[in-house]
XYZ file of C-alpha atoms in Angstrom:
606
model
C 0.180 0.089 0.115
C 3.003 2.341 0.951
C 4.735 1.826 -2.564
C 1.268 2.310 -4.309
C 0.684 5.802 -2.602
C 4.567 6.648 -3.138
C 4.021 6.037 -7.047
C 0.915 7.949 -7.402
C 2.564 10.760 -5.188
C 5.110 10.710 -7.888
C 3.026 10.511 -10.770
C 0.922 13.712 -9.270
C 4.410 15.606 -8.721
C 5.457 14.699 -12.399
C 2.165 15.993 -13.739
C 2.634 19.267 -11.701
C 6.221 19.860 -13.291
C 5.031 19.263 -16.697
C 1.824 21.669 -16.094
C 4.339 24.040 -15.128
C 6.369 23.545 -18.036
C 3.588 23.782 -20.652
C 2.232 27.105 -18.856
C 5.847 28.174 -19.385
C 5.368 27.265 -23.184
C 2.157 29.452 -23.319
C 0.195 26.343 -24.284
C -3.310 25.753 -23.206
C -3.702 22.656 -21.251
C -7.614 23.044 -21.374
C -7.574 21.978 -24.836
C -6.598 18.187 -25.038
C -7.070 17.539 -28.650
C -4.747 20.658 -29.712
C -2.137 19.014 -27.527
C -2.411 15.634 -29.033
C -2.248 17.225 -32.511
C 0.754 18.984 -31.724
C 2.267 15.601 -30.260
C 1.416 13.898 -33.499
C 2.943 16.464 -35.374
C 6.232 16.049 -33.504
C 6.067 12.363 -33.797
C 5.764 11.734 -30.191
C 3.123 9.696 -28.116
C 0.153 11.754 -26.500
C 0.635 12.493 -22.921
C -2.058 10.667 -20.447
C -2.171 6.949 -22.344
C -3.067 4.394 -19.929
C -0.940 1.637 -19.419
C 2.187 3.277 -20.684
C 4.705 4.902 -18.239
C 5.201 8.402 -19.380
C 8.215 9.354 -17.851
C 11.466 7.038 -16.373
C 11.288 6.293 -12.478
C 12.028 9.660 -10.737
C 14.691 9.475 -7.704
C 13.451 12.358 -5.383
C 16.933 12.163 -3.675
C 18.807 12.842 -6.600
C 16.464 15.567 -7.744
C 16.714 14.086 -11.381
C 15.335 11.356 -13.433
C 16.929 8.007 -12.899
C 18.602 6.662 -16.203
C 19.812 10.050 -17.309
C 23.441 10.888 -16.771
C 24.264 13.567 -14.616
C 24.821 17.118 -16.586
C 28.065 18.341 -17.003
C 29.361 21.578 -18.820
C 30.996 19.667 -21.445
C 27.855 17.727 -22.446
C 26.755 18.554 -25.965
C 24.209 21.310 -26.283
C 25.691 22.703 -22.702
C 29.187 23.378 -23.468
C 30.884 26.332 -25.018
C 31.683 24.512 -28.475
C 28.437 23.259 -29.971
C 28.906 19.534 -31.249
C 29.389 19.533 -35.209
C 26.309 18.861 -37.128
C 26.492 16.220 -39.848
C 25.757 17.409 -43.642
C 23.115 14.823 -44.253
C 21.228 15.429 -40.865
C 17.900 17.021 -41.658
C 17.410 20.220 -39.866
C 14.646 19.638 -36.771
C 12.313 22.455 -36.657
C 10.532 23.519 -33.315
C 6.965 24.952 -32.668
C 6.868 28.521 -32.815
C 4.639 30.558 -30.137
C 3.491 34.004 -30.695
C 1.288 35.955 -29.026
C -1.876 35.676 -31.295
C -0.860 32.247 -33.277
C 1.189 29.093 -32.912
C 3.274 27.813 -35.731
C 3.613 24.000 -36.056
C 6.591 22.704 -37.918
C 6.196 20.385 -41.120
C 6.979 16.766 -41.287
C 10.759 16.320 -41.288
C 10.269 13.177 -43.497
C 8.766 15.328 -46.400
C 10.907 16.840 -48.668
C 11.644 20.619 -48.651
C 9.383 22.929 -50.240
C 10.082 24.058 -53.692
C 11.146 27.717 -54.363
C 11.707 29.443 -57.544
C 15.199 30.951 -58.681
C 16.362 33.870 -56.572
C 15.997 37.162 -58.498
C 19.021 39.587 -58.053
C 19.363 41.483 -54.890
C 15.725 40.038 -53.445
C 14.562 41.461 -50.685
C 10.846 40.554 -51.183
C 9.176 37.374 -50.360
C 5.668 35.741 -51.113
C 3.642 34.503 -48.573
C 0.844 32.239 -49.292
C -1.595 29.997 -47.318
C -2.606 32.219 -44.892
C -5.626 31.975 -42.681
C -9.064 33.632 -43.850
C -9.044 35.416 -40.557
C -5.412 36.462 -40.637
C -4.755 40.023 -40.011
C -1.783 42.070 -41.178
C -0.978 42.768 -37.296
C -0.675 38.576 -37.242
C 1.406 38.893 -40.353
C 4.227 41.203 -38.970
C 3.819 39.434 -35.456
C 5.093 36.155 -37.258
C 7.585 37.707 -39.796
C 8.980 40.476 -37.784
C 11.236 37.933 -35.927
C 13.192 37.423 -39.436
C 14.068 41.334 -39.631
C 12.830 44.684 -40.081
C 9.834 44.918 -42.384
C 9.858 47.899 -44.838
C 6.491 47.132 -46.521
C 3.398 44.497 -46.380
C 0.962 44.416 -49.513
C -1.631 42.023 -48.311
C -4.460 40.617 -50.691
C -7.869 39.511 -50.191
C -7.020 35.756 -51.473
C -4.900 34.821 -48.392
C -1.569 35.485 -49.595
C 0.801 38.876 -49.414
C 3.931 40.130 -50.175
C 6.534 41.344 -47.436
C 9.565 43.443 -48.194
C 12.419 43.431 -45.961
C 15.272 45.784 -45.072
C 18.218 43.414 -46.079
C 18.664 40.246 -48.300
C 19.586 37.957 -45.535
C 16.132 38.337 -43.897
C 14.772 36.722 -46.731
C 16.738 33.395 -46.174
C 15.008 33.368 -42.547
C 11.488 33.919 -43.802
C 11.937 30.828 -46.008
C 12.708 28.998 -43.106
C 8.987 29.022 -42.215
C 7.888 28.013 -45.271
C 5.894 24.499 -44.666
C 4.883 25.566 -41.016
C 1.134 25.423 -40.304
C -0.128 28.277 -38.761
C -3.283 28.108 -35.986
C -4.864 31.498 -34.762
C -4.710 31.095 -31.012
C -6.388 27.550 -29.884
C -9.380 27.647 -32.432
C -9.633 24.659 -34.928
C -11.842 26.146 -37.229
C -10.848 25.955 -40.985
C -10.800 29.841 -41.260
C -8.294 30.132 -38.594
C -5.858 27.769 -39.599
C -3.517 27.468 -42.942
C -0.147 26.187 -44.230
C 2.388 28.911 -45.037
C 4.388 28.844 -48.381
C 7.190 31.312 -48.690
C 9.036 31.847 -51.840
C 11.029 34.595 -53.472
C 9.547 37.237 -55.274
C 10.307 39.715 -58.168
C 10.138 43.409 -57.280
C 11.160 46.407 -59.341
C 12.325 48.053 -55.880
C 14.784 45.129 -55.314
C 15.950 45.047 -58.772
C 16.371 48.882 -58.963
C 18.274 49.043 -55.665
C 20.643 45.725 -56.834
C 21.355 47.725 -60.014
C 22.174 50.953 -58.142
C 24.502 49.055 -56.015
C 25.956 47.086 -58.914
C 26.597 50.547 -60.712
C 28.164 52.150 -57.472
C 30.391 48.815 -57.339
C 31.534 49.358 -60.858
C 32.179 52.946 -60.302
C 34.374 52.314 -57.313
C 36.177 49.651 -59.289
C 36.965 52.049 -61.940
C 38.054 54.437 -59.554
C 40.273 52.102 -57.940
C 41.455 50.776 -61.519
C 42.066 54.206 -62.405
C 43.846 55.283 -59.293
C 46.237 52.150 -59.699
C 46.830 53.146 -63.401
C 47.810 56.716 -62.312
C 50.021 55.100 -59.744
C 51.832 53.299 -62.189
C 52.009 55.606 -65.027
C 55.419 57.309 -65.363
C 55.431 60.832 -64.354
C 54.846 63.275 -67.261
C 57.473 65.408 -68.462
C 57.870 69.025 -67.154
C 56.055 71.669 -69.368
C 58.478 73.566 -71.661
C 58.704 77.227 -70.709
C 57.838 80.075 -72.973
C 60.486 82.051 -74.817
C 62.091 85.197 -73.307
C 65.282 86.993 -73.130
C 65.942 85.838 -69.622
C 64.793 82.050 -70.101
C 67.099 82.262 -73.231
C 69.912 83.391 -71.318
C 69.325 80.404 -68.568
C 69.047 77.735 -71.358
C 72.288 79.185 -72.881
C 74.128 78.543 -69.961
C 72.630 75.063 -69.461
C 73.844 74.199 -73.103
C 77.294 74.851 -71.779
C 76.841 72.371 -68.928
C 77.356 68.833 -70.025
C 74.937 67.469 -67.190
C 72.038 69.735 -68.229
C 72.693 69.684 -72.228
C 69.914 67.380 -72.771
C 67.186 68.941 -71.122
C 68.477 72.296 -72.503
C 68.512 70.917 -75.972
C 65.094 69.729 -75.726
C 63.904 73.102 -74.670
C 65.631 74.734 -77.778
C 64.310 72.322 -80.055
C 60.696 73.029 -78.718
C 61.180 76.874 -79.073
C 62.455 76.547 -82.820
C 59.296 74.532 -83.824
C 57.039 76.846 -82.100
C 58.182 79.485 -84.370
C 60.283 81.597 -82.043
C 62.866 82.567 -84.136
C 62.591 86.048 -85.529
C 64.855 88.848 -86.947
C 65.242 89.941 -83.409
C 65.780 86.879 -81.643
C 67.980 85.094 -84.645
C 71.442 85.937 -83.000
C 70.535 84.261 -79.524
C 69.022 81.237 -81.343
C 72.645 81.137 -83.548
C 74.717 81.107 -80.289
C 72.696 78.459 -78.827
C 72.646 76.309 -81.861
C 76.601 76.752 -81.893
C 76.674 75.956 -78.289
C 74.678 72.833 -79.080
C 77.579 72.216 -81.912
C 80.136 72.332 -79.656
C 78.918 69.065 -78.073
C 79.385 67.017 -80.879
C 83.159 66.521 -80.639
C 82.782 65.843 -76.824
C 80.149 63.249 -77.716
C 82.366 61.684 -80.512
C 85.170 61.509 -77.811
C 83.011 59.825 -75.499
C 82.070 57.092 -78.208
C 85.550 56.381 -78.782
C 86.339 55.897 -75.251
C 83.553 53.596 -74.699
C 84.533 51.573 -77.933
C 88.151 51.486 -76.381
C 86.716 50.161 -72.867
C 84.753 47.616 -74.868
C 87.651 46.390 -76.826
C 89.687 45.934 -73.483
C 86.866 44.344 -72.145
C 86.551 42.008 -74.845
C 90.269 41.411 -74.971
C 90.058 40.825 -71.146
C 87.346 38.270 -71.541
C 89.086 36.479 -74.162
C 92.356 35.925 -72.104
C 90.093 35.097 -69.003
C 88.304 32.593 -70.854
C 91.687 31.146 -72.485
C 92.998 30.671 -68.811
C 89.562 28.994 -67.816
C 90.177 26.588 -71.020
C 93.637 25.922 -69.634
C 92.418 25.106 -66.342
C 89.693 22.764 -67.811
C 92.355 21.113 -70.016
C 94.414 20.399 -66.860
C 91.225 18.989 -64.977
C 90.503 16.742 -67.630
C 93.994 15.497 -68.147
C 93.815 14.612 -64.431
C 90.736 12.816 -64.900
C 92.325 10.890 -68.247
C 95.548 10.043 -65.842
C 93.077 8.782 -63.195
C 91.323 6.418 -65.748
C 94.383 4.934 -66.517
C 95.151 1.009 -65.410
C 97.831 1.977 -62.883
C 95.530 4.076 -60.701
C 92.245 3.071 -61.939
C 92.482 -0.568 -60.281
C 92.957 0.731 -56.811
C 89.446 2.924 -56.736
C 85.814 1.184 -56.100
C 83.211 1.030 -58.136
C 81.302 4.027 -56.970
C 84.593 5.917 -57.017
C 85.005 5.029 -60.668
C 81.522 5.808 -61.651
C 81.944 9.386 -60.310
C 85.147 10.098 -61.549
C 83.779 8.929 -65.311
C 80.901 11.286 -64.654
C 83.235 14.145 -63.463
C 85.261 13.427 -66.823
C 82.392 13.581 -68.998
C 80.916 16.809 -67.424
C 84.374 18.556 -67.661
C 84.748 17.541 -71.113
C 81.458 18.997 -72.163
C 82.269 22.108 -70.432
C 85.570 22.472 -72.055
C 84.247 21.994 -75.504
C 81.599 24.567 -74.840
C 84.295 27.171 -73.698
C 86.582 26.183 -76.701
C 83.680 26.693 -79.179
C 83.064 30.132 -77.578
C 86.663 31.157 -77.506
C 87.063 30.196 -81.515
C 83.763 31.889 -82.140
C 85.274 35.118 -80.799
C 88.160 34.702 -83.291
C 85.999 33.927 -86.134
C 83.886 37.143 -85.257
C 87.539 39.041 -85.072
C 88.617 37.699 -88.456
C 85.004 38.058 -89.960
C 85.027 41.934 -88.953
C 88.588 42.244 -90.624
C 87.204 40.690 -93.826
C 84.265 42.690 -94.114
C 86.279 45.707 -93.741
C 88.611 44.378 -96.604
C 85.639 43.428 -98.634
C 84.031 46.849 -98.110
C 87.163 48.562 -99.204
C 87.695 46.768 -102.575
C 83.713 46.899 -103.179
C 83.751 50.743 -102.947
C 86.046 50.746 -105.813
C 84.383 48.343 -108.162
C 81.967 49.653 -111.085
C 78.381 48.556 -111.685
C 78.450 46.952 -114.787
C 80.679 43.969 -113.297
C 78.453 43.236 -110.237
C 78.204 39.668 -111.453
C 81.600 39.095 -111.476
C 82.453 40.801 -108.023
C 79.535 38.687 -106.156
C 81.527 35.487 -107.557
C 84.814 37.002 -105.987
C 83.277 37.984 -102.966
C 81.780 34.384 -102.472
C 85.114 32.669 -103.474
C 86.831 35.130 -100.635
C 84.343 34.102 -98.002
C 84.740 30.288 -98.961
C 88.659 31.162 -98.826
C 88.090 32.847 -95.333
C 86.299 29.801 -93.916
C 88.774 27.510 -95.314
C 91.334 29.329 -93.400
C 89.704 29.406 -90.165
C 89.225 25.503 -90.784
C 93.120 25.302 -91.186
C 93.521 27.365 -87.825
C 91.362 25.121 -86.052
C 92.850 21.698 -87.315
C 96.115 23.336 -86.699
C 95.302 23.802 -83.009
C 93.695 20.475 -82.648
C 97.020 18.910 -83.974
C 99.028 21.208 -81.618
C 96.995 19.776 -78.781
C 97.293 16.185 -80.042
C 101.179 16.561 -80.287
C 101.154 17.797 -76.387
C 98.897 14.916 -75.312
C 101.515 12.854 -77.391
C 104.222 14.549 -75.645
C 102.754 13.859 -72.341
C 102.333 10.317 -73.125
C 106.065 9.997 -73.818
C 106.765 11.336 -70.363
C 104.539 8.954 -68.288
C 105.117 5.254 -67.770
C 102.135 3.459 -69.342
C 102.106 -0.339 -70.270
C 99.927 0.551 -73.224
C 102.024 3.426 -74.569
C 102.584 1.738 -77.999
C 98.851 1.522 -78.804
C 98.157 5.035 -77.793
C 101.118 6.298 -79.866
C 99.703 4.302 -82.871
C 96.191 6.118 -82.213
C 97.793 9.612 -81.926
C 99.705 8.826 -85.036
C 96.678 7.727 -87.209
C 94.723 10.561 -85.458
C 97.519 12.871 -86.735
C 97.903 11.154 -90.108
C 93.808 11.823 -90.832
C 94.042 15.479 -89.771
C 97.010 16.006 -92.088
C 95.612 14.033 -94.943
C 92.644 16.522 -94.308
C 94.691 19.362 -94.093
C 96.261 18.489 -97.529
C 92.503 18.275 -98.810
C 91.837 21.800 -97.476
C 94.785 23.454 -98.822
C 94.151 21.794 -102.409
C 90.854 23.170 -102.275
C 92.072 26.517 -101.119
C 94.464 26.447 -103.994
C 91.491 25.545 -106.378
C 89.401 28.435 -105.278
C 92.437 30.634 -105.864
C 93.006 29.514 -109.369
C 89.309 29.939 -109.990
C 89.570 33.651 -108.452
C 92.588 34.243 -110.875
C 90.483 32.705 -113.904
C 87.564 34.863 -113.138
C 89.775 38.064 -113.107
C 90.978 37.075 -116.258
C 87.333 36.617 -117.768
C 86.900 40.190 -116.218
C 89.827 41.759 -118.224
C 88.670 39.922 -121.341
C 85.085 41.462 -121.101
C 86.785 44.805 -120.362
C 88.791 44.406 -123.793
C 85.642 43.177 -125.608
C 83.547 46.435 -124.343
C 86.333 48.732 -125.234
C 86.503 46.905 -128.552
C 82.836 47.252 -129.349
C 83.080 51.110 -128.048
C 85.767 51.383 -130.806
C 83.871 49.629 -133.429
C 80.564 51.638 -132.640
C 82.802 55.056 -133.002
C 83.988 53.625 -136.252
C 80.622 52.790 -137.577
C 79.215 56.084 -136.498
C 82.128 58.087 -138.331
C 81.413 56.044 -141.557
C 78.000 56.676 -141.592
C 78.400 60.494 -141.056
C 81.053 60.535 -144.022
C 78.695 58.271 -146.180
C 75.872 60.822 -145.395
C 78.123 63.497 -146.474
C 78.820 62.003 -149.985
C 75.068 61.410 -150.704
C 72.131 63.553 -149.756
C 69.577 60.542 -150.300
C 70.969 57.534 -149.310
C 67.872 55.740 -148.135
C 65.720 56.469 -151.653
C 68.952 54.975 -153.181
C 68.834 51.774 -151.050
C 64.908 51.606 -151.569
C 65.101 51.816 -155.149
C 68.208 49.206 -155.251
C 66.762 46.614 -152.629
C 63.481 47.422 -151.181
C 63.517 43.815 -149.447
C 66.331 43.553 -147.123
C 65.813 40.293 -145.529
C 64.127 36.876 -145.373
C 61.836 38.152 -142.916
C 60.365 40.996 -144.728
C 59.839 38.776 -147.551
C 57.895 36.589 -145.666
C 55.793 39.723 -144.357
C 55.435 40.750 -147.961
C 53.750 37.207 -148.906
C 51.612 37.219 -145.738
C 50.382 40.969 -146.327
C 49.419 40.007 -150.274
C 47.671 36.921 -149.090
C 45.813 38.946 -146.377
C 44.845 41.900 -148.779
C 44.087 39.643 -151.689
C 41.057 38.282 -149.584
C 40.336 41.878 -148.758
C 39.844 43.386 -152.123
C 38.264 46.538 -150.860
C 41.591 47.280 -148.727
C 42.218 47.242 -144.940
C 43.993 49.631 -142.487
C 47.297 49.379 -140.910
C 45.878 48.575 -137.598
C 43.982 45.728 -138.946
C 46.942 44.152 -141.144
C 49.297 44.641 -137.944
C 46.642 43.235 -135.557
C 46.327 40.213 -137.826
C 50.452 39.784 -138.059
C 50.571 40.458 -134.236
C 48.787 36.901 -133.597
C 51.859 35.367 -135.567
C 54.697 37.238 -133.738
C 54.292 39.702 -130.993
C 57.373 41.503 -131.976
C 56.166 43.225 -135.153
C 55.948 46.768 -135.179
C 53.197 48.935 -136.874
C 55.708 51.507 -138.187
C 57.852 48.963 -139.788
C 55.241 47.018 -141.441
C 54.077 50.666 -142.898
C 57.673 51.606 -144.056
C 57.892 48.038 -145.776
C 54.848 48.604 -147.750
C 55.367 52.092 -148.730
C 58.811 50.784 -150.336
C 56.583 48.411 -152.229
C 54.774 50.834 -154.370
C 54.039 48.343 -157.104
C 52.742 45.829 -154.654
C 50.611 47.848 -152.411
C 48.761 51.300 -152.922
C 47.346 53.248 -150.127
C 43.863 55.037 -150.734
C 41.519 57.432 -148.835
C 37.919 55.956 -148.722
C 35.029 57.504 -146.809
C 33.872 61.024 -146.550
C 34.187 63.576 -143.629
C 34.469 62.081 -140.303
C 34.866 58.526 -141.576
C 37.979 59.514 -144.056
C 40.040 56.467 -143.522
C 43.402 55.326 -145.115
C 43.300 51.836 -146.470
C 45.759 49.693 -148.190
C 45.237 47.541 -151.144
C 47.204 44.721 -153.049
C 48.053 46.023 -156.671
C 50.710 43.123 -157.399
C 49.012 41.913 -160.799
C 48.724 45.569 -161.996
C 52.525 46.214 -160.887
C 53.579 42.987 -162.698
C 52.244 44.434 -165.990
C 53.882 47.925 -165.484
C 57.186 46.200 -164.521
């Protein structure tokens, strides 16, 4: 009996605590149906069901429920750092209590409500599914928790548009989409509804967003302009206007070497502006004279710099040759270490390192040797170019072909000479190596000597071939020079013959006044070509009994030969008066000269 009384007392105490909590949640306990509906929406069993323990056993001594661990500051939800929420876990929505209404969350198992695409700068939301008895005050009471409301446009068909002060408030309002709203504790259909919150398009939002974008674009342009101005080089100072005082200052600056460039720019600007007149001409002449005095200084500076450059080149060449000698010594050390007398005492790893080092040193030595040879070739090429320029200045334009051939042969001779120098250097190196090999005690001395002798013989043979080619080129150059002399002699003979012919023609013209007429009377057809032309023209005109113009005849002859000239054809036809006859046909503007064939009539006359 005592145990039953204690259990009943515990149940009454628990119900009292629940009543206190429920009163704190502002949910009326007098309406059991509403409480059961809310508990069903939350997925919890309704309270007061017989045969089921509502809460676990409560221990009054501990002041807490049995089966629940003691509360500690580090428990999840009570600690300083909240526990991490998995991304796949759905957000559990809770009941929201307001003064005039209550919002019940949607079923968490249902998919989230669909929304349209968010307009740019959206601050307005569409709210549908409002209760029929819902007022603007209730809308403000529900949505003012999301943020500051600027305007509400309510419709009679249970929806409205709400405009917030900021864009992030819209996301808070979308959180309420899907909630069921109930006004007070009434279950009437007109006092309930399901909220649907979605983005809405508004002109004010779009206008404010465009204004903000333009402002950002202006700020970006301003920032870029400031950056460009910061990176832009400073503009040169403006040139002062001409005056006698400024002229004297510029004249003094022109005499100073350090200020000459600035002063000469001012002088140039003044001359281009047209400041020179009869009154200021003497001042400008003195300034120009001062500018001219710097020419010798600049030439001397250039010569000094050229001298420094030559000295630097020579110093570089000497240093490069010294480096090359040291590389040769290093390579010789590697070669001597690679000989069997010392090679057998090294380990495998040491031999590998020595071979790698030797290969690297040989490559670097070859690179330096090529660079040194390139410098020597450039110097020889500069000298040869100077010689070629000196020789080409004295040659005539009529002999350009022979000159180009001679230059090509000289270039080939120069290249052969460079090859000879290179081979001589290599032969000297081989001789030095051979001398070093003689000094050292090597069991393979005879084999190395044979190899060196063979290489030396090959180099000598190649040297002989190069010398033969060089001699051939020189002989060819001499032959070209002889051809050039013969051509010059032929030109002189042709000039003499031309002068003799002109003198004979002058003498013959003095003897007879009409030589051409005699030649025409004596022999009107001078060559076989003219005879062929006479036959072709006769055949053509025989087909045209009414005659043809000289242009028509020549157009026909040009089809056979493009080199036929109209004047030559006309002079030939005028010489043969018994074969061709020229007549005038037409009247007035249509008057035309035509040639006819009269060979049959001329045969009777002759």
